[in-house]
Tab-separated table of C-alpha atoms in Angstrom:
chain	number	residue	atom	x	y	z
A	1	UNK	CA	100.205	94.670	136.837
A	2	UNK	CA	98.294	96.323	133.984
A	3	UNK	CA	98.684	95.148	130.352
A	4	UNK	CA	100.446	98.431	129.503
A	5	UNK	CA	102.920	97.945	132.363
A	6	UNK	CA	103.465	94.334	131.248
A	7	UNK	CA	104.228	95.496	127.710
A	8	UNK	CA	106.631	98.151	128.932
A	9	UNK	CA	108.394	95.718	131.287
A	10	UNK	CA	108.815	93.227	128.434
A	11	UNK	CA	110.467	95.841	126.243
A	12	UNK	CA	112.760	96.972	129.043
A	13	UNK	CA	113.870	93.385	129.643
A	14	UNK	CA	114.443	92.868	125.914
A	15	UNK	CA	116.500	96.059	125.732
A	16	UNK	CA	118.612	94.886	128.649
A	17	UNK	CA	119.163	91.549	126.924
A	18	UNK	CA	120.218	93.268	123.696
A	19	UNK	CA	122.628	95.469	125.662
A	20	UNK	CA	124.256	92.388	127.221
A	21	UNK	CA	124.448	90.716	123.812
A	22	UNK	CA	126.066	93.716	122.152
A	23	UNK	CA	128.523	94.090	125.013
A	24	UNK	CA	129.454	90.424	124.719
A	25	UNK	CA	129.985	90.961	121.014
A	26	UNK	CA	132.578	93.599	121.797
A	27	UNK	CA	130.631	96.687	120.778
A	28	UNK	CA	131.633	99.937	122.403
A	29	UNK	CA	129.087	101.479	124.708
A	30	UNK	CA	127.659	104.954	124.212
A	31	UNK	CA	129.590	107.759	125.933
A	32	UNK	CA	128.205	109.184	129.134
A	33	UNK	CA	125.675	111.943	128.610
A	34	UNK	CA	124.824	114.813	130.886
A	35	UNK	CA	122.213	113.859	133.447
A	36	UNK	CA	118.740	115.067	132.574
A	37	UNK	CA	115.195	113.755	132.723
A	38	UNK	CA	115.635	112.061	129.354
A	39	UNK	CA	119.278	111.912	128.242
A	40	UNK	CA	118.226	110.840	124.729
A	41	UNK	CA	116.367	114.014	123.771
A	42	UNK	CA	118.002	115.630	120.768
A	43	UNK	CA	117.259	119.047	119.344
A	44	UNK	CA	114.974	121.908	120.404
A	45	UNK	CA	111.369	121.571	121.487
A	46	UNK	CA	109.354	120.361	118.488
A	47	UNK	CA	106.516	122.196	116.780
A	48	UNK	CA	104.236	121.295	113.897
A	49	UNK	CA	106.410	123.512	111.696
A	50	UNK	CA	109.618	121.767	112.810
A	51	UNK	CA	108.397	118.238	112.050
A	52	UNK	CA	106.934	119.326	108.713
A	53	UNK	CA	110.107	121.137	107.655
A	54	UNK	CA	112.180	119.667	104.837
A	55	UNK	CA	115.301	120.168	106.973
A	56	UNK	CA	115.600	119.758	110.719
A	57	UNK	CA	117.972	121.429	113.211
A	58	UNK	CA	121.000	119.177	112.562
A	59	UNK	CA	123.492	119.603	109.715
A	60	UNK	CA	123.939	116.294	107.872
A	61	UNK	CA	126.690	114.492	106.028
A	62	UNK	CA	126.693	111.102	104.347
A	63	UNK	CA	129.013	108.203	103.639
A	64	UNK	CA	128.735	105.284	101.230
A	65	UNK	CA	128.894	101.615	102.207
A	66	UNK	CA	130.025	99.361	99.333
A	67	UNK	CA	128.057	96.383	98.053
A	68	UNK	CA	130.939	94.133	99.076
A	69	UNK	CA	129.837	94.184	102.734
A	70	UNK	CA	128.420	90.987	104.154
A	71	UNK	CA	124.710	90.446	104.667
A	72	UNK	CA	123.143	93.147	102.492
A	73	UNK	CA	123.825	95.096	99.311
A	74	UNK	CA	125.548	98.198	100.647
A	75	UNK	CA	123.936	101.588	101.029
A	76	UNK	CA	124.265	105.159	102.252
A	77	UNK	CA	124.549	106.404	105.826
A	78	UNK	CA	123.246	109.870	106.650
A	79	UNK	CA	124.298	111.301	110.006
A	80	UNK	CA	124.303	114.533	112.038
A	81	UNK	CA	127.673	116.255	111.867
A	82	UNK	CA	127.647	117.453	115.485
A	83	UNK	CA	128.095	115.127	118.443
A	84	UNK	CA	127.756	117.850	121.066
A	85	UNK	CA	124.497	116.342	122.331
A	86	UNK	CA	125.871	112.786	122.478
A	87	UNK	CA	125.169	109.706	120.395
A	88	UNK	CA	122.080	109.173	118.253
A	89	UNK	CA	119.487	106.506	117.693
A	90	UNK	CA	119.566	104.875	114.270
A	91	UNK	CA	117.192	103.426	111.704
A	92	UNK	CA	117.827	101.177	108.687
A	93	UNK	CA	115.482	101.458	105.691
A	94	UNK	CA	114.895	98.818	102.995
A	95	UNK	CA	113.442	99.398	99.523
A	96	UNK	CA	110.666	97.389	97.901
A	97	UNK	CA	110.532	94.627	95.308
A	98	UNK	CA	112.742	95.475	92.280
A	99	UNK	CA	113.714	98.796	93.888
A	100	UNK	CA	117.118	100.164	94.847
A	101	UNK	CA	117.953	102.441	97.756
A	102	UNK	CA	117.218	105.438	95.519
A	103	UNK	CA	113.506	104.758	96.127
A	104	UNK	CA	113.953	105.587	99.816
A	105	UNK	CA	116.878	108.020	99.618
A	106	UNK	CA	114.791	111.053	100.597
A	107	UNK	CA	114.358	109.669	104.111
A	108	UNK	CA	118.120	109.879	104.699
A	109	UNK	CA	118.670	113.625	105.021
A	110	UNK	CA	115.096	114.286	106.195
A	111	UNK	CA	115.322	112.009	109.239
A	112	UNK	CA	119.021	112.542	109.950
A	113	UNK	CA	118.505	116.305	110.170
A	114	UNK	CA	116.067	115.627	113.012
A	115	UNK	CA	118.719	113.792	115.034
A	116	UNK	CA	119.068	110.197	113.804
A	117	UNK	CA	121.659	108.136	111.974
A	118	UNK	CA	119.837	106.796	108.916
A	119	UNK	CA	120.979	103.879	106.755
A	120	UNK	CA	119.215	103.459	103.402
A	121	UNK	CA	120.262	100.095	102.016
A	122	UNK	CA	120.311	98.118	98.815
A	123	UNK	CA	119.287	94.497	99.114
A	124	UNK	CA	121.371	91.569	97.908
A	125	UNK	CA	118.890	91.037	95.089
A	126	UNK	CA	116.070	93.225	93.802
A	127	UNK	CA	113.724	90.207	93.879
A	128	UNK	CA	114.403	89.315	97.542
A	129	UNK	CA	111.256	88.561	99.531
A	130	UNK	CA	110.267	90.225	102.828
A	131	UNK	CA	111.834	87.853	105.360
A	132	UNK	CA	115.163	88.048	103.538
A	133	UNK	CA	114.888	91.829	103.494
A	134	UNK	CA	114.265	91.705	107.235
A	135	UNK	CA	117.477	89.759	107.791
A	136	UNK	CA	119.327	92.275	105.637
A	137	UNK	CA	117.964	95.182	107.689
A	138	UNK	CA	119.345	93.521	110.819
A	139	UNK	CA	122.689	92.901	109.089
A	140	UNK	CA	122.783	96.585	108.137
A	141	UNK	CA	122.168	97.643	111.739
A	142	UNK	CA	124.895	95.270	112.886
A	143	UNK	CA	127.305	96.825	110.374
A	144	UNK	CA	126.245	100.294	111.451
A	145	UNK	CA	127.044	99.770	115.143
A	146	UNK	CA	130.093	97.531	114.730
A	147	UNK	CA	131.964	98.401	111.535
A	148	UNK	CA	130.724	101.619	109.969
A	149	UNK	CA	132.795	104.813	110.055
A	150	UNK	CA	130.058	106.476	112.135
A	151	UNK	CA	129.691	103.712	114.714
A	152	UNK	CA	130.897	106.014	117.500
A	153	UNK	CA	127.897	108.276	116.792
A	154	UNK	CA	125.318	105.498	117.202
A	155	UNK	CA	123.724	104.252	120.415
A	156	UNK	CA	123.463	100.471	119.841
A	157	UNK	CA	120.523	100.238	122.247
A	158	UNK	CA	118.326	102.645	120.252
A	159	UNK	CA	117.680	101.105	116.846
A	160	UNK	CA	114.722	100.876	114.482
A	161	UNK	CA	113.714	99.622	111.044
A	162	UNK	CA	111.631	100.961	108.179
A	163	UNK	CA	110.907	99.816	104.649
A	164	UNK	CA	108.684	100.231	101.623
A	165	UNK	CA	106.445	97.466	100.208
A	166	UNK	CA	108.375	94.190	100.596
A	167	UNK	CA	110.907	96.266	102.512
A	168	UNK	CA	108.033	97.180	104.828
A	169	UNK	CA	107.261	93.495	105.185
A	170	UNK	CA	110.947	93.080	105.946
A	171	UNK	CA	110.708	95.707	108.676
A	172	UNK	CA	107.880	93.719	110.287
A	173	UNK	CA	109.884	90.512	109.991
A	174	UNK	CA	112.990	92.121	111.522
A	175	UNK	CA	110.977	93.567	114.403
A	176	UNK	CA	109.223	90.256	115.009
A	177	UNK	CA	112.518	88.404	115.314
A	178	UNK	CA	114.291	91.113	117.319
A	179	UNK	CA	112.105	92.460	120.143
A	180	UNK	CA	114.949	94.632	121.455
A	181	UNK	CA	114.448	97.022	118.538
A	182	UNK	CA	112.817	100.250	119.606
A	183	UNK	CA	110.596	101.062	116.613
A	184	UNK	CA	109.354	99.761	113.262
A	185	UNK	CA	107.569	101.567	110.426
A	186	UNK	CA	106.331	99.502	107.448
A	187	UNK	CA	105.453	101.852	104.570
A	188	UNK	CA	102.666	100.427	102.371
A	189	UNK	CA	104.068	97.109	103.535
A	190	UNK	CA	103.627	93.812	101.699
A	191	UNK	CA	103.912	90.411	103.364
A	192	UNK	CA	102.139	87.083	102.956
A	193	UNK	CA	101.972	86.833	106.758
A	194	UNK	CA	99.163	88.942	108.165
A	195	UNK	CA	99.271	87.696	111.765
A	196	UNK	CA	101.784	89.592	113.901
A	197	UNK	CA	100.352	88.655	117.298
A	198	UNK	CA	103.831	88.088	118.748
A	199	UNK	CA	105.232	91.505	117.814
A	200	UNK	CA	106.723	93.410	120.763
A	201	UNK	CA	108.281	96.428	119.010
A	202	UNK	CA	106.323	99.724	118.872
A	203	UNK	CA	105.092	99.823	115.271
A	204	UNK	CA	103.527	102.507	113.101
A	205	UNK	CA	101.822	100.938	110.085
A	206	UNK	CA	101.466	103.370	107.166
A	207	UNK	CA	99.067	102.357	104.409
A	208	UNK	CA	97.700	104.125	101.333
A	209	UNK	CA	94.003	104.443	100.578
A	210	UNK	CA	94.349	103.735	96.827
A	211	UNK	CA	97.033	101.056	97.048
A	212	UNK	CA	96.215	98.283	94.568
A	213	UNK	CA	99.479	96.378	95.094
A	214	UNK	CA	99.469	96.020	98.887
A	215	UNK	CA	95.861	96.977	99.557
A	216	UNK	CA	95.147	98.219	103.052
A	217	UNK	CA	92.394	95.617	103.421
A	218	UNK	CA	94.797	92.797	102.590
A	219	UNK	CA	97.965	94.067	104.245
A	220	UNK	CA	98.269	97.186	106.414
A	221	UNK	CA	94.934	96.876	108.232
A	222	UNK	CA	95.272	93.183	109.147
A	223	UNK	CA	98.913	93.792	110.122
A	224	UNK	CA	97.781	96.417	112.620
A	225	UNK	CA	94.736	94.557	113.888
A	226	UNK	CA	96.703	91.352	114.513
A	227	UNK	CA	99.274	93.078	116.740
A	228	UNK	CA	98.740	92.729	120.491
A	229	UNK	CA	96.240	95.218	121.941
A	230	UNK	CA	98.784	96.031	124.669
A	231	UNK	CA	101.436	97.031	122.108
A	232	UNK	CA	102.220	100.661	121.392
A	233	UNK	CA	101.020	100.685	117.789
A	234	UNK	CA	99.552	103.049	115.237
A	235	UNK	CA	97.804	102.834	111.876
A	236	UNK	CA	97.957	105.768	109.470
A	237	UNK	CA	96.237	105.636	106.073
A	238	UNK	CA	97.276	108.209	103.481
A	239	UNK	CA	94.226	109.772	101.835
A	240	UNK	CA	93.989	109.223	98.074
A	241	UNK	CA	97.538	107.869	97.921
A	242	UNK	CA	98.997	104.994	95.900
A	243	UNK	CA	101.377	102.186	96.797
A	244	UNK	CA	104.316	104.315	95.699
A	245	UNK	CA	103.541	107.372	97.829
A	246	UNK	CA	106.423	106.523	100.222
A	247	UNK	CA	108.944	106.747	97.363
A	248	UNK	CA	108.683	110.531	97.021
A	249	UNK	CA	109.184	113.275	99.573
A	250	UNK	CA	105.974	113.303	101.601
A	251	UNK	CA	105.344	115.680	104.496
A	252	UNK	CA	102.695	113.486	106.125
A	253	UNK	CA	104.913	110.405	106.132
A	254	UNK	CA	107.868	112.442	107.377
A	255	UNK	CA	106.113	114.231	110.242
A	256	UNK	CA	104.538	111.114	111.737
A	257	UNK	CA	107.596	108.915	111.125
A	258	UNK	CA	109.775	111.507	112.854
A	259	UNK	CA	107.322	111.668	115.751
A	260	UNK	CA	107.157	107.861	116.077
A	261	UNK	CA	110.929	107.404	115.930
A	262	UNK	CA	111.491	110.220	118.408
A	263	UNK	CA	108.852	108.868	120.759
A	264	UNK	CA	110.121	105.296	120.830
A	265	UNK	CA	113.787	105.276	119.769
A	266	UNK	CA	114.583	108.364	121.857
A	267	UNK	CA	111.752	107.940	124.391
A	268	UNK	CA	111.126	111.631	123.744
A	269	UNK	CA	107.667	112.361	125.112
A	270	UNK	CA	107.775	115.868	123.623
A	271	UNK	CA	106.561	114.191	120.400
A	272	UNK	CA	103.594	112.433	121.986
A	273	UNK	CA	101.452	115.477	121.191
A	274	UNK	CA	101.684	114.735	117.451
A	275	UNK	CA	100.508	111.134	117.858
A	276	UNK	CA	97.925	111.308	120.642
A	277	UNK	CA	95.104	112.143	120.384
A	278	UNK	CA	94.504	111.167	116.772
A	279	UNK	CA	95.658	113.975	114.482
A	280	UNK	CA	93.140	116.048	112.540
A	281	UNK	CA	94.870	115.995	109.160
A	282	UNK	CA	93.130	116.127	105.774
A	283	UNK	CA	95.959	114.066	104.236
A	284	UNK	CA	94.993	111.108	106.470
A	285	UNK	CA	91.914	109.041	105.621
A	286	UNK	CA	92.104	106.923	108.776
A	287	UNK	CA	94.142	106.912	111.969
A	288	UNK	CA	94.155	104.435	114.847
A	289	UNK	CA	96.442	104.349	117.860
A	290	UNK	CA	96.697	102.730	121.282
A	291	UNK	CA	96.888	106.098	123.049
A	292	UNK	CA	98.173	106.948	125.540
A	293	UNK	CA	101.524	105.313	124.886
A	294	UNK	CA	103.200	103.371	127.651
A	295	UNK	CA	106.713	103.168	126.197
């Protein structure tokens, strides 16, 4: 068996285990979808224009989760209004050190309009460190699939995590502890751990060339390099950008995050074209990827 097949088999086994765990916990299963080659595809065939657009093909609404919930500090859920195509994959997003969910709020409607349920969260404390933020991301996903008012729109087997700065470190921590997740995207991530050799979740590391808080040489690059060579992984470095680039609407971050989440949460190979081969994009100073993807 090739390393790529081994990696894929591991993820399939982990997904099966998570499915059994969620079923045992009493979660409802996703409704049956019409048979097709990939029942998780959502939306029309993508183009460069469609993934760069500020608004995708799905109309979006939002609902607020109070801070009184257990495990994290509340947040906002953005979701597609139509369920005609079935349930959706979901992603929880954590802010950075001293930040609130407002720092990542732009991802909510941007990603949800492409066919995801998106949960931007507040942390229990603005000074929480990455591992704690990782646990809070997992608590938010648990709330999303078990207790939230949109739980019937979410496929509990298709979940991912994102985060900025220490929230990005939290996304790595959550993915490392929960291999059944389908995707992780740390955004100018910060973590004292730089060795992620045990990571099994497809991960897109996004760094910023002029980041002096979580420098790419001290964080994003060693994160990526330490991940297993058999893992579906990517490294994207934003040209001339600062640590806080992910906190404002950014077309480059959006288009490649959408493509990564579609490719691995939805297993939608229509988006592979935007990730492999390496994109020729003047807003990117460096790009690495384990193309072709096996997931």
